[in-house]
Structures are given as structure tokens and as C-alpha cells.
PDB file of C-alpha atoms in Angstrom:
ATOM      1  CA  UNK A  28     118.322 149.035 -18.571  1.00 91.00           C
ATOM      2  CA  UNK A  29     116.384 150.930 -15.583  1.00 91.00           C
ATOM      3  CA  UNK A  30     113.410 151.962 -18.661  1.00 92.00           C
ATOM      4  CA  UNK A  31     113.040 148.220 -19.092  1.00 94.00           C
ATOM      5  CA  UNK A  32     111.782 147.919 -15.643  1.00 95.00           C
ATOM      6  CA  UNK A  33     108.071 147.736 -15.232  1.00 95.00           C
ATOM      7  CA  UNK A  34     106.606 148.463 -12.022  1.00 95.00           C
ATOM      8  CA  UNK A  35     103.109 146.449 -11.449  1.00 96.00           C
ATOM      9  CA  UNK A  36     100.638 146.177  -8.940  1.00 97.00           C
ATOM     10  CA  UNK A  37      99.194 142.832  -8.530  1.00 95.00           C
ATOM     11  CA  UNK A  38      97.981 140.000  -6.697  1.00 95.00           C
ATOM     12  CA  UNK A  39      99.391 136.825  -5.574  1.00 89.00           C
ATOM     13  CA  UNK A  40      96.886 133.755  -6.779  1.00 86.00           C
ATOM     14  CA  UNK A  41      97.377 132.520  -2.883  1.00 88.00           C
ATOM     15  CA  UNK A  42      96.667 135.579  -1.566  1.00 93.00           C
ATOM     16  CA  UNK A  43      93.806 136.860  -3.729  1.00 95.00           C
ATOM     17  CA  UNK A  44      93.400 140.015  -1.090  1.00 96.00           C
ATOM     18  CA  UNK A  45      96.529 141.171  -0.702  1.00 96.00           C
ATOM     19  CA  UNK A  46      97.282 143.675  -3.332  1.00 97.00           C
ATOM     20  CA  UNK A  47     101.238 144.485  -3.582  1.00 95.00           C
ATOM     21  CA  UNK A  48     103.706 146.345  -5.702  1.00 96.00           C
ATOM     22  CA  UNK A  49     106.735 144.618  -7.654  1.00 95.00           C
ATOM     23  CA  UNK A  50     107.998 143.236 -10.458  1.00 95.00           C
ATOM     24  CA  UNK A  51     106.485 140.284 -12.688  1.00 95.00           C
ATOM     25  CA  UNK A  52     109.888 137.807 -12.960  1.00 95.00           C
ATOM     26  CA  UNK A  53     109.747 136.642 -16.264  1.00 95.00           C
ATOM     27  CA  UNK A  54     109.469 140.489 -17.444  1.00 95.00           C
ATOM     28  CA  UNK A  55     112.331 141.507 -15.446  1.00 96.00           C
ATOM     29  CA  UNK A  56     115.135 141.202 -18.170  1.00 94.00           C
ATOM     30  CA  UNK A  57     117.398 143.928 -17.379  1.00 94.00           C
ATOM     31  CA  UNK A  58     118.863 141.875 -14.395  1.00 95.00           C
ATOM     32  CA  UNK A  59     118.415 138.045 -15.083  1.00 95.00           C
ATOM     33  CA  UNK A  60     120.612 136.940 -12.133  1.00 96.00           C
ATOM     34  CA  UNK A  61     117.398 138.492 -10.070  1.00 97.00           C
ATOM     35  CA  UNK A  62     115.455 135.686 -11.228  1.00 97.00           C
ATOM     36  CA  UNK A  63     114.776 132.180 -10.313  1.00 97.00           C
ATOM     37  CA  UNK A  64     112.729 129.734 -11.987  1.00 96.00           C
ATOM     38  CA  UNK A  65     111.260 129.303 -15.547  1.00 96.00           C
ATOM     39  CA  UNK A  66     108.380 131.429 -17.134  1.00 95.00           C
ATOM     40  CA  UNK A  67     105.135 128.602 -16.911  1.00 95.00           C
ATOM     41  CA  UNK A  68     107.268 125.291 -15.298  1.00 96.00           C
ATOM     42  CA  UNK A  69     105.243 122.632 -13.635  1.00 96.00           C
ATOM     43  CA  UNK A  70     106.604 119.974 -11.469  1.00 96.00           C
ATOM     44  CA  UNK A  71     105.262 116.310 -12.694  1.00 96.00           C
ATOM     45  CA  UNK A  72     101.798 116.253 -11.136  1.00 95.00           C
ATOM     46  CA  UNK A  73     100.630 119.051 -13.474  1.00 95.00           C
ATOM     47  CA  UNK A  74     101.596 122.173 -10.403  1.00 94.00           C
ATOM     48  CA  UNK A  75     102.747 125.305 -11.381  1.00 92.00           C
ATOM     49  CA  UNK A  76     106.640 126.119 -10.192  1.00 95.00           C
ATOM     50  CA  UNK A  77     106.409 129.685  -9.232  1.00 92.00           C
ATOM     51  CA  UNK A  78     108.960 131.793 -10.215  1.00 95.00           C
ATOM     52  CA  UNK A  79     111.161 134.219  -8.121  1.00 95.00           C
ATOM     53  CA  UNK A  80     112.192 137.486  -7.901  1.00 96.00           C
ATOM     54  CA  UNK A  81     115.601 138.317  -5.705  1.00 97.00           C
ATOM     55  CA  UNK A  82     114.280 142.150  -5.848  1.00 94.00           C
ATOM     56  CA  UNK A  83     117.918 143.166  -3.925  1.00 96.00           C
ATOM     57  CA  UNK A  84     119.870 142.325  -7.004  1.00 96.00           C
ATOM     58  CA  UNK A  85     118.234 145.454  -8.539  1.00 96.00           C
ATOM     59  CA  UNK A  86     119.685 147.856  -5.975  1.00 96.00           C
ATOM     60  CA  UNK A  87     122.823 148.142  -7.784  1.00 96.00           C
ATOM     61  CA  UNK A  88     120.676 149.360 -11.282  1.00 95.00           C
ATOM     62  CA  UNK A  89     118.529 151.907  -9.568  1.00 95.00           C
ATOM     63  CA  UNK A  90     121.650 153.085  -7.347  1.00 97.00           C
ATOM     64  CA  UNK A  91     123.337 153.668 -10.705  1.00 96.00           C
ATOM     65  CA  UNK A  92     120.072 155.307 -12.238  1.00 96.00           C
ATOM     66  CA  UNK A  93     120.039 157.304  -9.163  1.00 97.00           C
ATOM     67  CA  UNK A  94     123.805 158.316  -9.245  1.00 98.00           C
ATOM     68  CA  UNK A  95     123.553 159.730 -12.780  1.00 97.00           C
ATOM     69  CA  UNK A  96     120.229 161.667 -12.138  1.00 97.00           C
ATOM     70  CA  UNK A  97     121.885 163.671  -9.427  1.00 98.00           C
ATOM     71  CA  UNK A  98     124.567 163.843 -11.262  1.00 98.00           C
ATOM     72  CA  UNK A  99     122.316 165.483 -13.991  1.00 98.00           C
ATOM     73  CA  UNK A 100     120.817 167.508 -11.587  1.00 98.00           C
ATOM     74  CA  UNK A 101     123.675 168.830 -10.083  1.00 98.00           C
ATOM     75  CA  UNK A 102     124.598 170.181 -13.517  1.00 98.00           C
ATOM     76  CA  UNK A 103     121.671 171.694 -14.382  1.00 98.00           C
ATOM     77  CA  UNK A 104     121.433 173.633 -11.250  1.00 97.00           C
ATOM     78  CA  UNK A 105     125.092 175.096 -11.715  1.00 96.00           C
ATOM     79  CA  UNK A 106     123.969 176.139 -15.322  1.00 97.00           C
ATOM     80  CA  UNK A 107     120.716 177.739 -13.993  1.00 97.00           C
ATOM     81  CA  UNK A 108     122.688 179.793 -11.129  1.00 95.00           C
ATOM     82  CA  UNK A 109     125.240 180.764 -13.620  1.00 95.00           C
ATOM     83  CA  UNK A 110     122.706 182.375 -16.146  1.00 95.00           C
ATOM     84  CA  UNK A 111     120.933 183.627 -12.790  1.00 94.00           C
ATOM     85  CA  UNK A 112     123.859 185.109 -11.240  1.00 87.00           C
ATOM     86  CA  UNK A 113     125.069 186.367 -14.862  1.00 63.00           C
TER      87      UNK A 113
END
């Protein structure tokens, strides 16, 4: 789920200056409780309904990512001291 996630750096149409890093919305699949709003909505006058990104409900993905890495890690590094020590 974590290699779904696709980092971008953008610009807000309001805030044509302002470059930032995050997520697009509608690409953010892995985690669709994160998102609020639909891909391209307009209200009735024709204006675009922006959608949202709650970027905190992703913590608990990358923690997880995170967790086995170490994890991973950790391994690795006893196998490489073992045939080190051997």
C-alpha cells in the first residue's frame, strides 16, 4: 500500500507562488478514509469543490512501513556481524 503513495510537489491554483510537497487526493488510494470530497465536483454555480486530504490518517501506513524496514534492518545487520564475527 505505502508503493502506491506518490509524493508530488505542486502548487495550489490560489496560491500560484507557494510551491509545497503532498499528496494529490484523488490519487491517494491506499487510504481512502484520508480523503474528502469527489475527484472534479462543482457546487451549482459552475465552482470547483476542492477536494481534501486528512494527511494524519497516513501516519499509521508509513509507521507500519517504517516498523517493518527496521525490522529488516535489524536482521540484516545480525546476519552481516555473524558472517563478520565468523
Amino acid at each position: 500500500r505505502l508503493k502506491t503513495l506518490k509524493p508530488s510537489r505542486f502548487n495550489f491554483k490560489t496560491e500560484p507562488s507557494v510551491t509545497v510537497d503532498g499528496f494529490i487526493a484523488h490519487e491517494v488510494t491506499a487510504v481512502p478514509e484520508a480523503i474528502t470530497g469527489t475527484k472534479d465536483e462543482v457546487d451549482s454555480n459552475g465552482d470547483p469543490l476542492y477536494q481534501g486530504i486528512d494527511q494524519s490518517k497516513l501516519v499509521p501506513l508509513l509507521t507500519a512501513a517504517l516498523q517493518e524496514a527496521v525490522t529488516k534492518i535489524e536482521t540484516l545487520e545480525t546476519k552481516v556481524a555473524a558472517l563478520e564475527g565468523g
